[in-house]
């Protein structure tokens, strides 16, 4: 298995030399922040971020205090980074990466290939032309962020919902079943050090066909030496898709394949004590599985969420800590229940 999750060698040496600060969130007194509490258990705690919100001091005050890892919610997606074929645009993404690096934070890249958020020129291609453009995109974007992104969601949401266990029908899938393998090999060639993740939603219940299908792919990749280091479970929980009772078992199933598991877009619809208990159960499941290396919540405040009306995050719209925050901090500080 590749090195355990760690800041890049460059960042680590700059931190050691006192050039780069250790993330304030991590350097805080043990247990005082989400990141510091997670760090005590050898995990990271991060947040999905949006570049335009970095101009909001109320937003960055929480982000910089509480989180050690950032994931651009949209700024590294296909439409943002290659809006015109062959012309790459990294400004907003670079702003997020610079913000993180100046504070000793790490970066998850999201996402090199996805059936959604595609620029129109890409969506219009098919066959060999699409396959070539897809792999060039992976290569160019991964190369641009080499040494600055510690883990990539190389492919996002490639499996169908429901009971089929089939691949999702998409333009990428129609270039041939091997598109996912090709993407991971191209990402590894462009960045030998980044952890390469497959990321998806609704794979939190081990019995579901989609979960089993992803598990089969990852097992096949590991057996054939296809470069894959982690599985990202987005972990968007709602009343109709609650935290499974056997969530820990799902994480362990993937971890037993020899890959890390990362909770990459955690949010839990609800409020009050019920929401707090759901978050507690999720964190406990991650802490119980050694290869669960970190948790990212998908936004900072409820008002920053893609589904703000569900009030799914740890801070309310005014940036006030919710009971869910306290439950997460407390559970992280207790550490793994041995
Ligand atoms: O930037 C444009 C802006 O110029 C325009 O005025 C505005 C209105 O059209 O749209 C803005 O783009 C929006 C973008 O978020 C940035 O705010 C897109 O329309 C909107 O579709 C996009 O939504 C994002 C969504 O992915 C689709 O890419 C959400 O913020 C983001 O949280 C969500 O995240 C996804 C993960 O990437 C994958 N897993 C599921 C998760 C939730 O859908």
CSV table of C-alpha atoms and ligand atoms in Angstrom, one decimal:
chain,number,residue,atom,x,y,z
A,1,UNK,CA,0.0,0.0,0.0
A,2,UNK,CA,1.3,3.4,-0.8
A,3,UNK,CA,2.6,5.6,2.0
A,4,UNK,CA,0.0,6.5,4.5
A,5,UNK,CA,-1.8,9.8,4.0
A,6,UNK,CA,0.8,12.6,4.6
A,7,UNK,CA,1.5,16.1,3.4
A,8,UNK,CA,3.6,16.2,0.3
A,9,UNK,CA,7.3,15.9,0.7
A,10,UNK,CA,7.9,19.5,-0.3
A,11,UNK,CA,5.2,20.8,2.1
A,12,UNK,CA,6.5,18.6,4.9
A,13,UNK,CA,10.1,19.8,4.4
A,14,UNK,CA,9.0,23.5,4.3
A,15,UNK,CA,6.9,23.0,7.5
A,16,UNK,CA,9.9,21.2,9.2
A,17,UNK,CA,12.1,24.1,8.2
A,18,UNK,CA,9.6,26.5,9.7
A,19,UNK,CA,9.0,28.1,6.3
A,20,UNK,CA,5.4,26.9,6.1
A,21,UNK,CA,3.2,27.1,9.1
A,22,UNK,CA,1.6,24.0,10.3
A,23,UNK,CA,-2.1,24.3,9.7
A,24,UNK,CA,-3.5,26.4,12.5
A,25,UNK,CA,-6.3,23.9,12.7
A,26,UNK,CA,-3.9,21.1,13.4
A,27,UNK,CA,-1.5,23.2,15.6
A,28,UNK,CA,-4.3,24.2,17.9
A,29,UNK,CA,-4.3,22.7,21.4
A,30,UNK,CA,-5.1,18.9,21.1
A,31,UNK,CA,-8.8,18.4,20.7
A,32,UNK,CA,-9.7,22.1,20.4
A,33,UNK,CA,-10.6,22.0,16.8
A,34,UNK,CA,-12.0,19.4,14.4
A,35,UNK,CA,-8.6,19.0,12.7
A,36,UNK,CA,-6.6,18.8,15.9
A,37,UNK,CA,-9.0,16.2,17.4
A,38,UNK,CA,-8.9,14.2,14.2
A,39,UNK,CA,-5.1,14.4,14.0
A,40,UNK,CA,-4.9,12.9,17.5
A,41,UNK,CA,-6.4,9.7,16.0
A,42,UNK,CA,-4.2,9.9,12.9
A,43,UNK,CA,-7.0,11.2,10.7
A,44,UNK,CA,-7.5,14.4,8.8
A,45,UNK,CA,-10.7,16.5,8.9
A,46,UNK,CA,-11.5,18.7,5.9
A,47,UNK,CA,-14.1,20.7,4.1
A,48,UNK,CA,-15.3,21.3,0.6
A,49,UNK,CA,-14.6,25.0,-0.3
A,50,UNK,CA,-15.5,27.5,-3.0
A,51,UNK,CA,-12.9,30.0,-4.2
A,52,UNK,CA,-15.2,33.0,-4.2
A,53,UNK,CA,-16.0,32.5,-0.5
A,54,UNK,CA,-12.3,33.0,0.4
A,55,UNK,CA,-13.1,36.7,0.3
A,56,UNK,CA,-15.5,36.3,3.2
A,57,UNK,CA,-13.6,36.6,6.5
A,58,UNK,CA,-16.4,34.9,8.5
A,59,UNK,CA,-16.0,31.9,6.2
A,60,UNK,CA,-12.2,31.8,6.3
A,61,UNK,CA,-12.1,32.3,10.0
A,62,UNK,CA,-13.9,29.0,10.5
A,63,UNK,CA,-12.2,27.2,7.6
A,64,UNK,CA,-8.7,28.1,8.8
A,65,UNK,CA,-9.5,27.4,12.4
A,66,UNK,CA,-11.2,24.0,12.1
A,67,UNK,CA,-10.0,22.2,8.9
A,68,UNK,CA,-6.7,20.8,7.7
A,69,UNK,CA,-7.7,19.7,4.2
A,70,UNK,CA,-9.6,21.4,1.5
A,71,UNK,CA,-11.4,20.1,-1.5
A,72,UNK,CA,-12.5,22.6,-4.3
A,73,UNK,CA,-16.2,22.0,-4.7
A,74,UNK,CA,-16.2,23.0,-8.4
A,75,UNK,CA,-12.9,24.8,-9.4
A,76,UNK,CA,-11.1,21.6,-10.5
A,77,UNK,CA,-14.0,20.1,-12.5
A,78,UNK,CA,-13.8,19.7,-16.2
A,79,UNK,CA,-15.8,22.7,-17.2
A,80,UNK,CA,-13.8,24.9,-14.9
A,81,UNK,CA,-10.3,23.7,-15.9
A,82,UNK,CA,-10.7,23.1,-19.7
A,83,UNK,CA,-13.6,25.3,-20.8
A,84,UNK,CA,-12.2,25.4,-24.3
A,85,UNK,CA,-10.4,22.3,-25.8
A,86,UNK,CA,-6.7,22.5,-25.1
A,87,UNK,CA,-7.0,25.8,-23.2
A,88,UNK,CA,-6.7,25.2,-19.5
A,89,UNK,CA,-7.9,27.6,-16.8
A,90,UNK,CA,-6.7,27.1,-13.2
A,91,UNK,CA,-7.2,30.6,-11.6
A,92,UNK,CA,-9.9,29.8,-9.1
A,93,UNK,CA,-8.4,26.4,-8.3
A,94,UNK,CA,-5.0,27.9,-7.8
A,95,UNK,CA,-6.5,30.4,-5.4
A,96,UNK,CA,-7.8,27.6,-3.2
A,97,UNK,CA,-4.5,25.7,-3.4
A,98,UNK,CA,-2.5,28.8,-2.5
A,99,UNK,CA,-4.8,29.6,0.4
A,100,UNK,CA,-4.3,26.0,1.7
A,101,UNK,CA,-0.5,26.0,1.2
A,102,UNK,CA,0.0,29.3,3.0
A,103,UNK,CA,-1.7,27.8,6.0
A,104,UNK,CA,-0.1,24.4,5.9
A,105,UNK,CA,-3.4,22.8,4.8
A,106,UNK,CA,-3.5,19.9,2.3
A,107,UNK,CA,-5.6,19.6,-0.9
A,108,UNK,CA,-7.8,16.9,-2.3
A,109,UNK,CA,-8.4,17.3,-6.0
A,110,UNK,CA,-12.0,16.9,-7.3
A,111,UNK,CA,-12.5,15.6,-9.9
A,112,UNK,CA,-10.5,14.7,-13.0
A,113,UNK,CA,-13.3,12.8,-14.9
A,114,UNK,CA,-17.1,13.0,-14.2
A,115,UNK,CA,-20.1,12.6,-16.5
A,116,UNK,CA,-21.3,16.0,-15.2
A,117,UNK,CA,-19.9,19.5,-15.2
A,118,UNK,CA,-18.5,18.9,-18.7
A,119,UNK,CA,-17.7,21.7,-21.1
A,120,UNK,CA,-19.8,21.6,-24.3
A,121,UNK,CA,-16.9,20.8,-26.5
A,122,UNK,CA,-16.1,17.6,-24.6
A,123,UNK,CA,-19.8,16.5,-24.4
A,124,UNK,CA,-19.9,16.8,-28.2
A,125,UNK,CA,-17.1,14.2,-28.7
A,126,UNK,CA,-17.2,10.5,-29.0
A,127,UNK,CA,-15.1,7.4,-29.7
A,128,UNK,CA,-11.3,7.8,-30.1
A,129,UNK,CA,-11.5,11.6,-30.2
A,130,UNK,CA,-13.2,11.6,-26.8
A,131,UNK,CA,-10.9,9.0,-25.3
A,132,UNK,CA,-7.9,11.0,-26.4
A,133,UNK,CA,-9.3,14.3,-25.1
A,134,UNK,CA,-10.3,12.7,-21.8
A,135,UNK,CA,-6.8,11.3,-21.2
A,136,UNK,CA,-5.2,14.5,-22.2
A,137,UNK,CA,-7.4,16.3,-19.7
A,138,UNK,CA,-6.3,14.0,-16.9
A,139,UNK,CA,-2.7,14.4,-17.8
A,140,UNK,CA,-2.7,18.1,-18.1
A,141,UNK,CA,-4.7,18.8,-14.9
A,142,UNK,CA,-2.9,16.3,-12.8
A,143,UNK,CA,0.5,17.6,-14.1
A,144,UNK,CA,-0.5,21.2,-13.2
A,145,UNK,CA,-1.2,20.3,-9.6
A,146,UNK,CA,1.6,17.8,-9.2
A,147,UNK,CA,3.1,18.1,-5.7
A,148,UNK,CA,0.2,20.3,-4.6
A,149,UNK,CA,-2.6,17.8,-4.5
A,150,UNK,CA,-2.2,14.9,-2.1
A,151,UNK,CA,-5.2,12.9,-3.4
A,152,UNK,CA,-7.3,13.0,-6.5
A,153,UNK,CA,-10.8,11.9,-7.2
A,154,UNK,CA,-9.7,10.5,-10.5
A,155,UNK,CA,-13.1,9.3,-11.5
A,156,UNK,CA,-16.4,10.3,-10.0
A,157,UNK,CA,-19.7,8.5,-10.0
A,158,UNK,CA,-19.2,6.0,-12.8
A,159,UNK,CA,-21.7,3.4,-11.6
A,160,UNK,CA,-25.4,3.4,-12.0
A,161,UNK,CA,-27.9,3.8,-9.2
A,162,UNK,CA,-30.4,1.0,-8.4
A,163,UNK,CA,-30.0,-2.8,-8.4
A,164,UNK,CA,-28.2,-3.4,-11.7
A,165,UNK,CA,-24.6,-3.0,-10.5
A,166,UNK,CA,-23.9,-1.7,-14.0
A,167,UNK,CA,-21.7,1.1,-15.1
A,168,UNK,CA,-23.5,4.5,-15.5
A,169,UNK,CA,-24.2,5.2,-19.1
A,170,UNK,CA,-22.1,8.2,-20.1
A,171,UNK,CA,-20.0,9.5,-23.0
A,172,UNK,CA,-16.9,8.2,-21.2
A,173,UNK,CA,-18.4,4.8,-20.7
A,174,UNK,CA,-19.3,4.6,-24.3
A,175,UNK,CA,-15.6,4.8,-25.3
A,176,UNK,CA,-15.2,1.4,-23.7
A,177,UNK,CA,-15.2,-0.4,-20.3
A,178,UNK,CA,-11.5,0.3,-19.9
A,179,UNK,CA,-12.0,4.1,-19.6
A,180,UNK,CA,-11.7,4.1,-15.8
A,181,UNK,CA,-8.5,2.0,-15.8
A,182,UNK,CA,-7.0,4.2,-18.5
A,183,UNK,CA,-7.8,7.3,-16.4
A,184,UNK,CA,-6.1,5.9,-13.3
A,185,UNK,CA,-3.0,5.0,-15.4
A,186,UNK,CA,-2.9,8.4,-16.9
A,187,UNK,CA,-3.2,10.1,-13.5
A,188,UNK,CA,-0.4,8.0,-12.1
A,189,UNK,CA,1.8,8.8,-15.0
A,190,UNK,CA,1.2,12.5,-14.5
A,191,UNK,CA,1.5,12.5,-10.7
A,192,UNK,CA,3.4,9.5,-9.3
A,193,UNK,CA,2.9,10.7,-5.7
A,194,UNK,CA,-0.8,11.7,-5.4
A,195,UNK,CA,-3.2,9.1,-3.9
A,196,UNK,CA,-5.6,8.1,-6.6
A,197,UNK,CA,-9.2,7.6,-5.5
A,198,UNK,CA,-12.5,6.4,-7.1
A,199,UNK,CA,-15.3,8.5,-5.7
A,200,UNK,CA,-19.0,7.8,-5.6
A,201,UNK,CA,-22.3,8.3,-3.6
A,202,UNK,CA,-24.7,5.7,-2.4
A,203,UNK,CA,-22.0,3.2,-1.8
A,204,UNK,CA,-22.3,3.4,1.9
A,205,UNK,CA,-24.5,0.3,2.3
A,206,UNK,CA,-22.4,-2.8,1.8
A,207,UNK,CA,-25.4,-4.9,0.5
A,208,UNK,CA,-26.4,-2.5,-2.3
A,209,UNK,CA,-25.6,-3.6,-5.8
A,210,UNK,CA,-23.8,-0.3,-6.6
A,211,UNK,CA,-21.5,-0.8,-3.6
A,212,UNK,CA,-20.8,-4.4,-4.6
A,213,UNK,CA,-20.0,-3.3,-8.2
A,214,UNK,CA,-17.5,-0.7,-7.0
A,215,UNK,CA,-16.0,-3.3,-4.7
A,216,UNK,CA,-15.6,-5.7,-7.6
A,217,UNK,CA,-13.9,-3.0,-9.7
A,218,UNK,CA,-11.4,-2.0,-7.0
A,219,UNK,CA,-10.6,-5.7,-6.2
A,220,UNK,CA,-9.9,-6.3,-9.9
A,221,UNK,CA,-7.8,-3.2,-10.2
A,222,UNK,CA,-5.7,-4.2,-7.1
A,223,UNK,CA,-5.3,-7.7,-8.5
A,224,UNK,CA,-4.1,-6.4,-11.9
A,225,UNK,CA,-1.9,-3.7,-10.5
A,226,UNK,CA,-4.0,-0.8,-11.8
A,227,UNK,CA,-2.9,2.2,-9.8
A,228,UNK,CA,-5.6,2.9,-7.2
A,229,UNK,CA,-5.0,3.9,-3.7
A,230,UNK,CA,-8.4,4.9,-2.2
A,231,UNK,CA,-12.1,4.8,-2.4
A,232,UNK,CA,-14.0,8.0,-1.7
A,233,UNK,CA,-17.4,7.5,-0.1
A,234,UNK,CA,-19.2,10.8,-0.6
A,235,UNK,CA,-21.5,10.0,2.4
A,236,UNK,CA,-24.4,12.3,1.6
A,237,UNK,CA,-27.0,11.1,4.1
A,238,UNK,CA,-30.7,12.0,4.0
A,239,UNK,CA,-33.9,10.7,5.5
A,240,UNK,CA,-34.3,8.4,2.6
A,241,UNK,CA,-30.6,7.4,2.5
A,242,UNK,CA,-29.7,7.3,6.2
A,243,UNK,CA,-26.4,6.3,7.8
A,244,UNK,CA,-26.4,2.4,7.5
A,245,UNK,CA,-26.3,0.4,10.7
A,246,UNK,CA,-23.4,-1.5,9.2
A,247,UNK,CA,-21.5,1.5,7.8
A,248,UNK,CA,-18.3,0.4,9.5
A,249,UNK,CA,-18.6,-2.9,7.7
A,250,UNK,CA,-18.8,-1.2,4.4
A,251,UNK,CA,-15.7,0.8,5.1
A,252,UNK,CA,-13.9,-2.4,6.3
A,253,UNK,CA,-14.9,-4.2,3.1
A,254,UNK,CA,-13.2,-1.6,1.0
A,255,UNK,CA,-10.2,-1.3,3.3
A,256,UNK,CA,-9.7,-5.0,3.2
A,257,UNK,CA,-8.9,-4.6,-0.5
A,258,UNK,CA,-5.8,-2.8,0.6
A,259,UNK,CA,-6.9,0.7,-0.2
A,260,UNK,CA,-7.6,3.7,2.0
A,261,UNK,CA,-11.2,4.8,2.5
A,262,UNK,CA,-12.0,8.5,2.7
A,263,UNK,CA,-15.3,10.1,3.5
A,264,UNK,CA,-15.2,12.8,0.9
A,265,UNK,CA,-18.4,14.8,0.9
A,266,UNK,CA,-20.0,14.2,4.2
A,267,UNK,CA,-23.3,15.9,5.0
A,268,UNK,CA,-26.3,14.7,7.0
A,269,UNK,CA,-29.8,16.1,6.4
A,270,UNK,CA,-31.5,17.1,9.7
A,271,UNK,CA,-30.9,19.0,12.8
A,272,UNK,CA,-30.5,18.9,16.6
A,273,UNK,CA,-29.8,15.7,18.5
A,274,UNK,CA,-30.8,13.3,15.8
A,275,UNK,CA,-28.4,14.9,13.3
A,276,UNK,CA,-25.7,15.0,16.0
A,277,UNK,CA,-26.1,11.3,16.6
A,278,UNK,CA,-25.9,10.5,12.9
A,279,UNK,CA,-22.7,12.4,12.6
A,280,UNK,CA,-21.4,10.6,15.7
A,281,UNK,CA,-22.1,7.2,14.1
A,282,UNK,CA,-20.3,8.2,10.9
A,283,UNK,CA,-17.2,9.4,12.8
A,284,UNK,CA,-17.1,6.3,15.0
A,285,UNK,CA,-17.3,4.1,11.9
A,286,UNK,CA,-14.3,5.8,10.4
A,287,UNK,CA,-12.3,5.7,13.6
A,288,UNK,CA,-13.0,2.0,13.9
A,289,UNK,CA,-11.3,1.2,10.5
A,290,UNK,CA,-7.6,1.9,10.4
A,291,UNK,CA,-7.5,2.6,6.7
A,292,UNK,CA,-10.2,5.3,7.0
A,293,UNK,CA,-7.8,8.1,6.8
A,294,UNK,CA,-10.0,11.1,6.9
A,295,UNK,CA,-13.3,12.9,6.6
A,296,UNK,CA,-14.3,15.9,4.5
A,297,UNK,CA,-17.6,17.7,5.1
A,298,UNK,CA,-19.1,19.2,2.0
A,299,UNK,CA,-19.1,22.8,3.0
A,300,UNK,CA,-18.4,25.0,6.0
A,301,UNK,CA,-21.7,26.5,7.1
A,302,UNK,CA,-25.2,25.3,6.3
A,303,UNK,CA,-25.6,28.3,4.0
A,304,UNK,CA,-22.6,27.2,2.0
A,305,UNK,CA,-24.1,23.8,1.3
A,306,UNK,CA,-25.3,22.6,-2.1
A,307,UNK,CA,-28.4,21.7,-0.3
A,308,UNK,CA,-28.6,24.4,2.4
A,309,UNK,CA,-32.3,23.8,3.1
A,310,UNK,CA,-31.4,20.4,4.5
A,311,UNK,CA,-29.1,22.2,7.1
A,312,UNK,CA,-26.6,19.3,6.7
A,313,UNK,CA,-23.4,20.7,8.0
A,314,UNK,CA,-21.6,21.4,11.4
A,315,UNK,CA,-22.0,25.2,11.5
A,316,UNK,CA,-25.3,27.1,11.1
A,317,UNK,CA,-25.7,29.9,8.6
A,318,UNK,CA,-24.3,32.3,11.1
A,319,UNK,CA,-21.2,30.2,11.6
A,320,UNK,CA,-22.4,29.0,15.1
A,321,UNK,CA,-21.3,25.5,16.1
A,322,UNK,CA,-24.3,23.1,16.0
A,323,UNK,CA,-24.9,20.1,18.2
A,324,UNK,CA,-23.5,18.0,15.3
A,325,UNK,CA,-20.2,19.9,15.7
A,326,UNK,CA,-19.9,19.1,19.3
A,327,UNK,CA,-20.8,15.4,18.7
A,328,UNK,CA,-18.1,15.2,16.0
A,329,UNK,CA,-15.4,16.9,18.1
A,330,UNK,CA,-16.3,14.8,21.1
A,331,UNK,CA,-16.2,11.6,19.1
A,332,UNK,CA,-12.9,12.5,17.5
A,333,UNK,CA,-11.4,13.3,20.9
A,334,UNK,CA,-12.5,10.0,22.3
A,335,UNK,CA,-10.7,8.3,19.5
A,336,UNK,CA,-11.3,4.7,18.2
A,337,UNK,CA,-13.5,2.6,20.5
A,338,UNK,CA,-11.2,-0.3,21.0
B,1,LIG,O1,-20.3,29.6,-11.5
B,1,LIG,C1,-21.6,29.6,-12.1
B,1,LIG,C2,-22.1,31.0,-12.1
B,1,LIG,O2,-21.3,31.8,-13.0
B,1,LIG,C3,-23.6,31.1,-12.6
B,1,LIG,O3,-24.0,32.4,-12.5
B,1,LIG,C4,-24.4,30.2,-11.7
B,1,LIG,C5,-25.8,30.1,-12.1
B,1,LIG,O4,-25.9,29.4,-13.3
B,1,LIG,O5,-23.9,28.8,-11.8
B,1,LIG,C6,-22.6,28.8,-11.3
B,1,LIG,O6,-22.1,27.4,-11.3
B,1,LIG,C7,-22.7,26.6,-10.4
B,1,LIG,C8,-21.6,25.9,-9.5
B,1,LIG,O7,-22.1,25.0,-8.6
B,1,LIG,C9,-20.8,27.0,-8.7
B,1,LIG,O8,-21.7,27.6,-7.8
B,1,LIG,C10,-23.4,25.5,-11.1
B,1,LIG,O9,-24.5,26.0,-11.8
B,1,LIG,C11,-23.9,24.4,-10.1
B,1,LIG,O10,-24.5,23.3,-10.9
B,1,LIG,C12,-22.7,23.9,-9.3
B,1,LIG,O11,-23.2,23.0,-8.4
B,1,LIG,C13,-22.3,22.1,-7.8
B,1,LIG,C14,-22.6,20.7,-8.2
B,1,LIG,O12,-21.7,19.7,-7.6
B,1,LIG,C15,-22.5,20.5,-9.7
B,1,LIG,O13,-21.2,20.6,-10.1
B,1,LIG,C16,-22.3,22.2,-6.3
B,1,LIG,O14,-21.8,23.5,-5.9
B,1,LIG,C17,-21.4,21.2,-5.7
B,1,LIG,O15,-21.5,21.2,-4.2
B,1,LIG,C18,-21.8,19.8,-6.2
B,1,LIG,O16,-21.0,18.8,-5.6
B,1,LIG,C19,-21.2,17.5,-6.1
B,1,LIG,C20,-19.8,16.8,-6.2
B,1,LIG,O17,-19.0,17.6,-7.1
B,1,LIG,C21,-20.0,15.4,-6.6
B,1,LIG,N1,-20.8,14.7,-5.7
B,1,LIG,C22,-22.2,15.3,-5.5
B,1,LIG,C23,-22.0,16.7,-5.0
B,1,LIG,C24,-23.4,17.3,-4.8
B,1,LIG,O18,-24.1,17.4,-6.1
